[in-house]
Short mmCIF file of C-alpha atoms in Angstrom, two decimals:
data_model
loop_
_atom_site.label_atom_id
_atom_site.label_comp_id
_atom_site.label_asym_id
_atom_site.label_seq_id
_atom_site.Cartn_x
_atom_site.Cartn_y
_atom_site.Cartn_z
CA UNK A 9 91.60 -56.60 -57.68
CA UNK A 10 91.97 -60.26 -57.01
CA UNK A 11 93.18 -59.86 -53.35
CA UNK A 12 89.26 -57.47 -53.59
CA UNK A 13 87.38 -60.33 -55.00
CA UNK A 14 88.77 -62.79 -53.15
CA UNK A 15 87.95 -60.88 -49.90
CA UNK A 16 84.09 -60.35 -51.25
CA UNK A 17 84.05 -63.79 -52.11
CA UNK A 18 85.26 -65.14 -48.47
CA UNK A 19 82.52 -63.03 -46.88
CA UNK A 20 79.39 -64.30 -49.27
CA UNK A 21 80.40 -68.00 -48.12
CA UNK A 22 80.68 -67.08 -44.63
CA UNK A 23 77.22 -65.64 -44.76
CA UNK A 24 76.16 -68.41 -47.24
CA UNK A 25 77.51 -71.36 -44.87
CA UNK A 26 76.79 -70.51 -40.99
CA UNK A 27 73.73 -70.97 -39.75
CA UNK A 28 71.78 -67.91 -39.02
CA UNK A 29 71.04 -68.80 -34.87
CA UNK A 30 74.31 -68.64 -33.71
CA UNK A 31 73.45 -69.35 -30.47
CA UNK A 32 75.38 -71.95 -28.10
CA UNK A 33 73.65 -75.90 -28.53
CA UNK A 34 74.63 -79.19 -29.58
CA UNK A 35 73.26 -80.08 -33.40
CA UNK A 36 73.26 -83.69 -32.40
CA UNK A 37 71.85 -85.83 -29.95
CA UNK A 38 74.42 -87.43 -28.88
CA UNK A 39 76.26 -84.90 -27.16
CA UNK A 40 76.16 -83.68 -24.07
CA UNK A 41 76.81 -81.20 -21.53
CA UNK A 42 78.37 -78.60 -23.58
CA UNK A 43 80.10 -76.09 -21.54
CA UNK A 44 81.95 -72.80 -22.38
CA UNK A 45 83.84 -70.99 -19.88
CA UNK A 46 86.86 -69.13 -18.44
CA UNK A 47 89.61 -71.21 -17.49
CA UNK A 48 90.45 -69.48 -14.45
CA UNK A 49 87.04 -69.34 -13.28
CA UNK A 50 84.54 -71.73 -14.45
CA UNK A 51 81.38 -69.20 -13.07
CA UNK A 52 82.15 -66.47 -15.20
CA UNK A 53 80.74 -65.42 -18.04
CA UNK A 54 82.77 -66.52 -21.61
CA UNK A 55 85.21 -63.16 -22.29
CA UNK A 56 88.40 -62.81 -22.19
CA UNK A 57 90.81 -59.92 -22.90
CA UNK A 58 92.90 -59.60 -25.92
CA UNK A 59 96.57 -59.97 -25.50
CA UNK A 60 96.43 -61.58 -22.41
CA UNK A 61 97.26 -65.07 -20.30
CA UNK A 62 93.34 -65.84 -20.01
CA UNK A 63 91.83 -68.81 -21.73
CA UNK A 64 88.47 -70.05 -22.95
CA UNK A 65 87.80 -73.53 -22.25
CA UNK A 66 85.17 -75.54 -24.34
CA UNK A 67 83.94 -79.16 -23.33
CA UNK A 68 81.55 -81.27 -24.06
CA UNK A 69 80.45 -85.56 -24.10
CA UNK A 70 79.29 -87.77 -26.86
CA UNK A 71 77.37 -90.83 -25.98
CA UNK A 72 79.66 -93.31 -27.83
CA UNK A 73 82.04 -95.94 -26.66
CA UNK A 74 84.53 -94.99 -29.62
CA UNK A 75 86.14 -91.74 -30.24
CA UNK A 76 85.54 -89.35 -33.13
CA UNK A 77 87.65 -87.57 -34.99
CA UNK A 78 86.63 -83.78 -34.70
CA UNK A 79 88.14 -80.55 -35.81
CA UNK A 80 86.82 -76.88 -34.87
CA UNK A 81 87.43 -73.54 -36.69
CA UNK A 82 86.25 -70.05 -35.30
CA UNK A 83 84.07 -67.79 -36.65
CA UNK A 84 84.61 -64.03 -36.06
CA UNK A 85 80.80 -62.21 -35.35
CA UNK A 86 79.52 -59.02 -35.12
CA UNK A 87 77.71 -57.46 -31.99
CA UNK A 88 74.36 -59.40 -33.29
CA UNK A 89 76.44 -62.38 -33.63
CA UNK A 90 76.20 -62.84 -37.57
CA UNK A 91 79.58 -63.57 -39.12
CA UNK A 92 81.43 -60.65 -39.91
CA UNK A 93 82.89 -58.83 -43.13
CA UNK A 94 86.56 -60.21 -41.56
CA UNK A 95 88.56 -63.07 -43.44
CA UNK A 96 90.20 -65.28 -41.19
CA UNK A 97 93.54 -63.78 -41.56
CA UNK A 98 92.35 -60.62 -40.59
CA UNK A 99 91.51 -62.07 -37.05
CA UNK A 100 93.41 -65.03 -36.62
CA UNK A 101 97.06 -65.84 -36.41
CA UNK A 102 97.37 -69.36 -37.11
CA UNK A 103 95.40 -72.54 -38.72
CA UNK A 104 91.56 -72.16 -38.06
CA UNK A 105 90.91 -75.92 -38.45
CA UNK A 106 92.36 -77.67 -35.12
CA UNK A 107 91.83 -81.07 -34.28
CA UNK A 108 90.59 -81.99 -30.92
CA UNK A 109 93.40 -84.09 -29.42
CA UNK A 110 92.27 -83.73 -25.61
CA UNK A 111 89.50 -86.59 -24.83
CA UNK A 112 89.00 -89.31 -22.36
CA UNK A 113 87.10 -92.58 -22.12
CA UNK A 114 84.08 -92.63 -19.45
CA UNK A 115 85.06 -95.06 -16.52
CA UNK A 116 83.05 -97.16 -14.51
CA UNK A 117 79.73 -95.41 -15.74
CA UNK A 118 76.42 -96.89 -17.28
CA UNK A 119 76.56 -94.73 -20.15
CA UNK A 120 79.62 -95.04 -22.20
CA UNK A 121 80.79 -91.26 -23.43
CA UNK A 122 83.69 -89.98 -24.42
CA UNK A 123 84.40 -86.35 -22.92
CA UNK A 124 86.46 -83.92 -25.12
CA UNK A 125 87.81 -80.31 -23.99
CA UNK A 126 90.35 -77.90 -25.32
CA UNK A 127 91.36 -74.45 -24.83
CA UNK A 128 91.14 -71.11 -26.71
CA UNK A 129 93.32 -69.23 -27.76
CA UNK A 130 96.49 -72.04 -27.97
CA UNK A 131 99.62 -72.62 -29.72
CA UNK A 132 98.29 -73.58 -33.00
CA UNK A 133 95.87 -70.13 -32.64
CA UNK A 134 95.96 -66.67 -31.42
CA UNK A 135 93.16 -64.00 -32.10
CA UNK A 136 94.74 -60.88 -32.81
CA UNK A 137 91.03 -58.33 -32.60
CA UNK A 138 88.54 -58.13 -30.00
CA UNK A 139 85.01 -59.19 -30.79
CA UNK A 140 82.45 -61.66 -30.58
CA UNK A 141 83.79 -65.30 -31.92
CA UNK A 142 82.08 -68.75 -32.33
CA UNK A 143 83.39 -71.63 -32.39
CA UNK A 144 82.21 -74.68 -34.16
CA UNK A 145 83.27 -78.48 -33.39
CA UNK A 146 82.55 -81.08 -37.10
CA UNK A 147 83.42 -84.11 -37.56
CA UNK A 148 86.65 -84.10 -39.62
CA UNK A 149 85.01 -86.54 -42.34
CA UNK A 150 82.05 -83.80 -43.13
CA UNK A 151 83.34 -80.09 -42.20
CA UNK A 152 80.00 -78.61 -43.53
CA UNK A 153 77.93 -80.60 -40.84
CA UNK A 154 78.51 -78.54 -37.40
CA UNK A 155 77.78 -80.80 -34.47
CA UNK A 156 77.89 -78.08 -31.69
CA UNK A 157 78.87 -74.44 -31.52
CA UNK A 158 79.58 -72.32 -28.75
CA UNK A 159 80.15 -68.95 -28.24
CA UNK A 160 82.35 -66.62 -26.64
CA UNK A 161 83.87 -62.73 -26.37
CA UNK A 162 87.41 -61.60 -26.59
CA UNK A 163 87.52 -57.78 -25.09
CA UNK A 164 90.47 -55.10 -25.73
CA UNK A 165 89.39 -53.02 -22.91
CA UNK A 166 89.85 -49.75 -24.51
CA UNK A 167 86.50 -47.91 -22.54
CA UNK A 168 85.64 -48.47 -18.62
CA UNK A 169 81.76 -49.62 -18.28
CA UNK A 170 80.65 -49.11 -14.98
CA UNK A 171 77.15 -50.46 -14.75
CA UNK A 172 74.57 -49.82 -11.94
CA UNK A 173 71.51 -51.41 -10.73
CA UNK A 174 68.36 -50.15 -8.47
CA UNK A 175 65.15 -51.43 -7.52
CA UNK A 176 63.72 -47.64 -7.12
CA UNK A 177 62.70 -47.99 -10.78
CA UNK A 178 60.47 -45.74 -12.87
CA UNK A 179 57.78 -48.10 -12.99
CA UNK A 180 57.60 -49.55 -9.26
CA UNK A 181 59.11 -48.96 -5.99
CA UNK A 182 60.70 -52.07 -4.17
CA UNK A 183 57.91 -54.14 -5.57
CA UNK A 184 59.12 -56.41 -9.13
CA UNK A 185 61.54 -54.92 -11.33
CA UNK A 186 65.07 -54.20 -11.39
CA UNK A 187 66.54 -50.92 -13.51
CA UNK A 188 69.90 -50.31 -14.47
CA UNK A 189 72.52 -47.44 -15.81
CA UNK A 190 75.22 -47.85 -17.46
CA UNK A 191 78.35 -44.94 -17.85
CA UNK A 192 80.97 -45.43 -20.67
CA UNK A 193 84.34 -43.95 -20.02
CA UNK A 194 87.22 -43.54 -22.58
CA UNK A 195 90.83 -44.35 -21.09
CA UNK A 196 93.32 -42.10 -23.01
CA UNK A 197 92.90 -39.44 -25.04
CA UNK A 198 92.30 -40.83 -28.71
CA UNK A 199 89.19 -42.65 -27.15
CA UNK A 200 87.52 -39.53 -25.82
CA UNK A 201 87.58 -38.36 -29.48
CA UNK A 202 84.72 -41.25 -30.55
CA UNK A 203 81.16 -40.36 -32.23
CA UNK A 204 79.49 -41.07 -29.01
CA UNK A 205 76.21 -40.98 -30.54
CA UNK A 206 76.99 -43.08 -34.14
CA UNK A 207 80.22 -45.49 -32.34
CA UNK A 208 78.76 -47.54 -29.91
CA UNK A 209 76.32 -50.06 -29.18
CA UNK A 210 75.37 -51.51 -25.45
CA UNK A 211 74.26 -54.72 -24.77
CA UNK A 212 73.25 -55.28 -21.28
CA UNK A 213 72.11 -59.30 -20.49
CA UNK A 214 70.14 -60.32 -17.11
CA UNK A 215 71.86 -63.88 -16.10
CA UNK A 216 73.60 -64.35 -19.29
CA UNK A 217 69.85 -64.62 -21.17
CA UNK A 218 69.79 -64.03 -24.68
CA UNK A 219 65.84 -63.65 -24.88
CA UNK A 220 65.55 -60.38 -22.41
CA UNK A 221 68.60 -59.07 -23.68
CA UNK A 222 68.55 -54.64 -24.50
CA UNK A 223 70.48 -53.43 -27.09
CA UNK A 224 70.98 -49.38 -26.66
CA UNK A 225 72.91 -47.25 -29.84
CA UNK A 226 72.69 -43.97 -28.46
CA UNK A 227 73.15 -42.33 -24.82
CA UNK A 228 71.05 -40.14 -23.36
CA UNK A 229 73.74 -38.30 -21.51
CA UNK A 230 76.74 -37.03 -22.36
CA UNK A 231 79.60 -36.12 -20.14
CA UNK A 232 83.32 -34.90 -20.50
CA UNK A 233 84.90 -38.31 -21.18
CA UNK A 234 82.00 -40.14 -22.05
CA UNK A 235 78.26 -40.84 -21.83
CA UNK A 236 75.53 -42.35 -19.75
CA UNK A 237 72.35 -44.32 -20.37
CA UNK A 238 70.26 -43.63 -17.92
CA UNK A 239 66.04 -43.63 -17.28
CA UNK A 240 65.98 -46.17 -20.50
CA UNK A 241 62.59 -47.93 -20.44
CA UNK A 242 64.39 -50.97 -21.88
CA UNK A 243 66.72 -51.14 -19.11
CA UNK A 244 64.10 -51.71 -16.36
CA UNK A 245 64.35 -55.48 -15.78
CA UNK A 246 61.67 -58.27 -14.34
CA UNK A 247 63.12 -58.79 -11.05
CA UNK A 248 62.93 -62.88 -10.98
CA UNK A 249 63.40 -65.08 -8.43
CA UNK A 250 66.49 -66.82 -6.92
CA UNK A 251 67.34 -69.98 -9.16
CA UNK A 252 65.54 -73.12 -8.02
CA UNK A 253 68.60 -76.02 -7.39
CA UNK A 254 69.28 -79.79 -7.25
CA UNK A 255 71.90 -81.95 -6.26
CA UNK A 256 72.44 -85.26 -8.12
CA UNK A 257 76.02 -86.37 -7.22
CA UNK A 258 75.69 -89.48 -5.44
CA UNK A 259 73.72 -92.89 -6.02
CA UNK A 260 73.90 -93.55 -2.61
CA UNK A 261 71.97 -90.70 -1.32
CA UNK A 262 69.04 -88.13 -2.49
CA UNK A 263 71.01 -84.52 -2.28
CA UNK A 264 68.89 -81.34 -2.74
CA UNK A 265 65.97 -81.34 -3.86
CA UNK A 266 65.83 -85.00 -4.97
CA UNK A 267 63.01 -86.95 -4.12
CA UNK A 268 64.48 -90.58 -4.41
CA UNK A 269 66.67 -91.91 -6.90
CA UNK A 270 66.13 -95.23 -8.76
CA UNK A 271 67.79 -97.79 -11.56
CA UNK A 272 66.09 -98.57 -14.20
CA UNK A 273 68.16 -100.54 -16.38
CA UNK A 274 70.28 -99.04 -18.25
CA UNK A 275 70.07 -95.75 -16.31
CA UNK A 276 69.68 -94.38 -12.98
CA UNK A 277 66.40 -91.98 -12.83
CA UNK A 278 66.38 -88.58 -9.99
CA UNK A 279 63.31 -87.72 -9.28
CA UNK A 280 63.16 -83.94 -7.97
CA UNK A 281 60.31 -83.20 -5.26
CA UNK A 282 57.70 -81.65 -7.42
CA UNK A 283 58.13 -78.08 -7.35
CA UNK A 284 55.19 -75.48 -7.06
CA UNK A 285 54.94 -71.41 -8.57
CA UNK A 286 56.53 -68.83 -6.16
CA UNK A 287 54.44 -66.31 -6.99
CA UNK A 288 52.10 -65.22 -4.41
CA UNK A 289 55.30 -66.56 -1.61
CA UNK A 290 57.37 -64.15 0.16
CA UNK A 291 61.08 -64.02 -1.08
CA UNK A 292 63.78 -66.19 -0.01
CA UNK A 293 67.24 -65.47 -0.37
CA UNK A 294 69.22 -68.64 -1.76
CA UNK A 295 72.56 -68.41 -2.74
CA UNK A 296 72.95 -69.78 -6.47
CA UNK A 297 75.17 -69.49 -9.25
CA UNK A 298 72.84 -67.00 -11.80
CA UNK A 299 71.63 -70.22 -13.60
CA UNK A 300 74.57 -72.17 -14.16
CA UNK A 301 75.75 -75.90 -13.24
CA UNK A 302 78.66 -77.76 -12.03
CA UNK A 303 79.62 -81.62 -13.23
CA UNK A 304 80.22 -83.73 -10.02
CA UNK A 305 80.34 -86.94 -8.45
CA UNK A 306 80.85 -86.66 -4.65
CA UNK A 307 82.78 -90.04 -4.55
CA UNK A 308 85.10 -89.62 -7.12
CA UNK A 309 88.22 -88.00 -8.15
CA UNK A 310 87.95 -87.04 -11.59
CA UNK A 311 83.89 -86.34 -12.43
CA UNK A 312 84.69 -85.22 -16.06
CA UNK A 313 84.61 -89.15 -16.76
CA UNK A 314 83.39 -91.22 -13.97
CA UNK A 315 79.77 -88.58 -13.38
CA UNK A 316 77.35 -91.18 -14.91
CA UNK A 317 74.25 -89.52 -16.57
CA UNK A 318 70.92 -89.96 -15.08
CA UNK A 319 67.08 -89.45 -16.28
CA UNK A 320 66.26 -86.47 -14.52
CA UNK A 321 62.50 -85.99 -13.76
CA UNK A 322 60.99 -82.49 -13.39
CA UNK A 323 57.79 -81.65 -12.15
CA UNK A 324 55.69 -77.92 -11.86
CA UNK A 325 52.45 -77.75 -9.79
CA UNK A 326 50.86 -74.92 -11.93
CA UNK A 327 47.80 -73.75 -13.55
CA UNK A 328 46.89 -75.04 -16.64
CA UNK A 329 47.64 -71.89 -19.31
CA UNK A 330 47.41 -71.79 -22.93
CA UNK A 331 48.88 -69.08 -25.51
CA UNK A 332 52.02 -70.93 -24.59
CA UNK A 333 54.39 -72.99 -22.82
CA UNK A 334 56.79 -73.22 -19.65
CA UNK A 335 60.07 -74.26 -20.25
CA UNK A 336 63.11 -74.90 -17.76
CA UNK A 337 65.50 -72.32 -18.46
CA UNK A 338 69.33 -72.30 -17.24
CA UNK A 339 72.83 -72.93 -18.52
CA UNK A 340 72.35 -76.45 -19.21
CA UNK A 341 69.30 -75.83 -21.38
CA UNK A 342 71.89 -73.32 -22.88
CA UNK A 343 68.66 -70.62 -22.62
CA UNK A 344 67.06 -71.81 -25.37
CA UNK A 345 63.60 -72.88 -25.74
CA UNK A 346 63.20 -75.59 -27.63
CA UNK A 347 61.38 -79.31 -27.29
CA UNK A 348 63.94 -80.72 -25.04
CA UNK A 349 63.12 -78.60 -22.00
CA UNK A 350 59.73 -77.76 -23.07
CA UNK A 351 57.14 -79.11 -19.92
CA UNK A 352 54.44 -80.81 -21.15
CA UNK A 353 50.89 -81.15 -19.09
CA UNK A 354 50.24 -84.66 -17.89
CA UNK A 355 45.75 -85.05 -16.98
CA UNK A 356 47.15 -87.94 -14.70
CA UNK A 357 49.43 -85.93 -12.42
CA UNK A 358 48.03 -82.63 -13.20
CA UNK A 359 51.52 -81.30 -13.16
CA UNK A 360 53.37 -80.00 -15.84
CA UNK A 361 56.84 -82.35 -16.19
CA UNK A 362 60.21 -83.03 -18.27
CA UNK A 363 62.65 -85.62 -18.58
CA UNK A 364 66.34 -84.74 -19.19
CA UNK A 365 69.24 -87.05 -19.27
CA UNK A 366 71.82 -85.03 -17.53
CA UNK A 367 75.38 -85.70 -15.85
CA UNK A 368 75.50 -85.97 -12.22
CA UNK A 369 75.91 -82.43 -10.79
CA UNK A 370 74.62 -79.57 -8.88
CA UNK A 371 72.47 -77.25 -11.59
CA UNK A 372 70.16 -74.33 -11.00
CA UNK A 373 67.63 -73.95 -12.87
CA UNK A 374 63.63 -72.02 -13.31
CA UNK A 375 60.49 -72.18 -14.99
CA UNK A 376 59.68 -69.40 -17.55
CA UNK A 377 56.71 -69.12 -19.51
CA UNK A 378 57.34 -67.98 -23.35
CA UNK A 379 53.59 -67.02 -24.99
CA UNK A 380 53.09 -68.56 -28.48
CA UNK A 381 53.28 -65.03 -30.13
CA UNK A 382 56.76 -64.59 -28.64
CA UNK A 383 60.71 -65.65 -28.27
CA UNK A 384 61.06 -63.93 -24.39
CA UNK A 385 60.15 -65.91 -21.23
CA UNK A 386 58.45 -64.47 -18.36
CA UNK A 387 59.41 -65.03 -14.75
CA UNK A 388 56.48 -64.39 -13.54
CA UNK A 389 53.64 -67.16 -14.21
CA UNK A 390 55.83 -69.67 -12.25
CA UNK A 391 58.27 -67.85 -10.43
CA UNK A 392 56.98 -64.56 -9.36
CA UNK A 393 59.07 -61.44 -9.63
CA UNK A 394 61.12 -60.02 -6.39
CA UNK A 395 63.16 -56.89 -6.37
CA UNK A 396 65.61 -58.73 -3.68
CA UNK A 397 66.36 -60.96 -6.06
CA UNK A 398 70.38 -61.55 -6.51
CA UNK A 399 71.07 -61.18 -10.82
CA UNK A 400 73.82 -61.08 -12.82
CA UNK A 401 73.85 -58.20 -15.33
CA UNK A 402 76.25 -57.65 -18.12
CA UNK A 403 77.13 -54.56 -20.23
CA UNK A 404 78.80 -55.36 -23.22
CA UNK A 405 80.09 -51.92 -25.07
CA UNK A 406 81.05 -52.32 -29.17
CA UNK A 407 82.26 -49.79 -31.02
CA UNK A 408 82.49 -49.65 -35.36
CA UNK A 409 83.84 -46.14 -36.41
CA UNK A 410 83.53 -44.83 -40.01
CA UNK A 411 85.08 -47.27 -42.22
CA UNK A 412 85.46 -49.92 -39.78
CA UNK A 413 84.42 -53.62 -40.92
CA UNK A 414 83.94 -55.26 -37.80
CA UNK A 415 82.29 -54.57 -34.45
CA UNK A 416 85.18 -54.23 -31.78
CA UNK A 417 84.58 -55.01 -27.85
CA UNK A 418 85.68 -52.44 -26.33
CA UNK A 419 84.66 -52.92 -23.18
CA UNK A 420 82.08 -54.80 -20.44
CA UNK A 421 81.26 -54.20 -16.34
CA UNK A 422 79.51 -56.82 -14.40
CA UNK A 423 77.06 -55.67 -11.61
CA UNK A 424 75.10 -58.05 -8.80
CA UNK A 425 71.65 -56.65 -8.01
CA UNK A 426 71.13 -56.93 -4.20
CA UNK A 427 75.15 -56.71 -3.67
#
């Protein structure tokens, strides 16, 4: 009974204590450039496979010239990514409040910053179930005050998802969207024996998106070793538009995209050549990494500390609209829509702009519109919608049978539109 209670007890602080967006972002100003990704390959999307050699690597800047002590812990989630019904001993082997030992002073830079990083899972932690986990960074003086969370996925691999993706959708023909299927396959025996319908949910993300992102709990097609979801309205995608780029890695020269770059004391501001809605243009194939970004300084060895940040200045030639806003969307706005990448319309330029202080680097990036009534951003206001267009799409497959507490990953595919 007191093993019971103590259990209940665990859970009603977890859901009592963690914030209810879960989402990866910085709490605090200060830091920067938060990144979460494999260790073998920094491009990939956050998951890993239980039981395995892979890693998860989380880093991230404060502006400071002194260090802070900071500790992390990790929260197991369900397939929503609310805290689960698991204690920590029921998915972690180990101590769940690590101090962050790895950091390094910024060198020869106008901004002072001290970059952190470690890895996941390590020696002082090993997660023993598959799931959906967050991790959250504190200062060690104030545990209850999270200064940045991230998350990430741990997969056991126990179904094969084999996504698909056409542009001969049911709503157009080669013209704007993109429509996928997805067919779940068990891998031994025991697995074929799942509640297909009641087991599983699907969640399939366009460009690693939270806002557009389907969830699916039933199939609509059931086969000998497992099912398909197929012809699902929710599965027919906005096609988009290749990711816009820029290249900031070098004072000495404007890279792509970049305008002219100038010092300002104390920084160094990039201005990007003012960039203007793709809508009514014909599409362009550009090879881009699906919204993501890459810290680097052309001239140095080691960009994690010597990248300076710079003032980045964007600019949109659009139409004035109003039931909403455009924001600039990618992985270093972390997809989120919030007043830091929110465009705001200037009378004087007539153009819609944003300022950023980023690290030098190559990002992608595009313009979405989110209406005022709504929490998904639209492609097409700024950037038109293309069925050439290159995505990444995800299928993430969880599975909770009877008397199961948590959601398990069982499995995920990874499918390039256009490919």
């Amino acid at each position: 009974m007191n093993r019971l209670f103590a259990i209940l007890f665990a859970v009603a602080m977890a859901f009592a204590t963690y914030a209810a967006d879960t989402r990866t972002q910085t709490f605090n100003s200060a830091f920067k450039t938060l990144q979460v990704c494999r260790e073998d390959n920094e491009f990939f999307p956050p998951i890993i496979n239980l039981d395995s050699d892979e890693r998860i690597v989380v880093s991230f800047d404060e502006l400071s010239a002194d260090m802070r002590y900071m500790r992390y812990r990790i929260v197991h989630c369900d397939a929503s990514w609310k805290p689960s019904q698991l204690v920590e001993a029921e998915y972690l082997d180990g101590f769940n409040e690590c101090r962050i030992e790895d950091y390094e002073y910024s060198s020869a830079t106008f901004a002072n910053y001290v970059h952190y990083r470690f890895s996941l899972p390590n020696d002082e932690m090993r997660l023993t179930v598959s799931g959906n986990y967050l991790v959250e960074v504190y200062d060690e003086d104030a545990p209850d005050e999270v200064l940045l969370q991230a998350r990430f996925m741990v997969c056991e691999g126990s179904l094969s998802v084999y996504p698909s993706v056409t542009t001969r959708t049911d709503v157009d023909y080669n013209e704007s969207h993109q429509q996928l299927s997805v067919k779940v396959q068990s891998k031994t025996t025991a697995m074929a024996r799942l509640d297909w319908y009641n087991d599983l949910k699907v969640v399939i993300t366009q460009n690693m998106r939270q806002d557009n992102a389907v969830v699916l709990t039933s199939p609509n097609l059931t086969e000998s070793n497992g099912v398909v979801y197929q012809h699902v309205p929710q599965l027919i995608f906005p096609a988009g538009n290749e990711y816009r780029r820029f290249e900031a890695v070098s004072v000495r020269y404007a890279g792509l995209n970049v305008e002219n770059i100038v010092h300002y004391d104390p920084y160094y501001h990039v201005q990007l050549f003012t960039d203007r809605c793709r809508t009514g243009e014909p599409y362009l194939y550009d090879s881009t990494q699906f919204g993501r970004f890459k810290v680097r300084q052309s001239e140095v060895l080691d960009s994690d500390v010597n990248a300076d940040y710079m003032i980045v200045h964007f600019a949109l030639e659009a139409p004035m609209m109003t039931g909403g806003a455009y924001y600039i969307d990618g992985e270093f706005t972390h997809h989120l829509f919030d007043r830091s990448n929110r465009l705001q319309y200037n009378p004087a330029t007539g153009l819609y702009e944003r300022d950023m202080m980023l690290k030098m680097g190559s990002y992608n990036y595009q313009y979405l519109w989110v209406p005022s009534d709504s929490e998904t951003g639209y492609t097409a206001p700024a950037e038109g919608d293309k069925y050439q267009t290159v995505n990444e799409y995800m299928a993430l497959v969880y599975r909770r049978s009877p008397g199961e507490r948590y959601d398990r990953l069982a499995g995920f595919g990874i499918i390039y539109s256009g490919r």
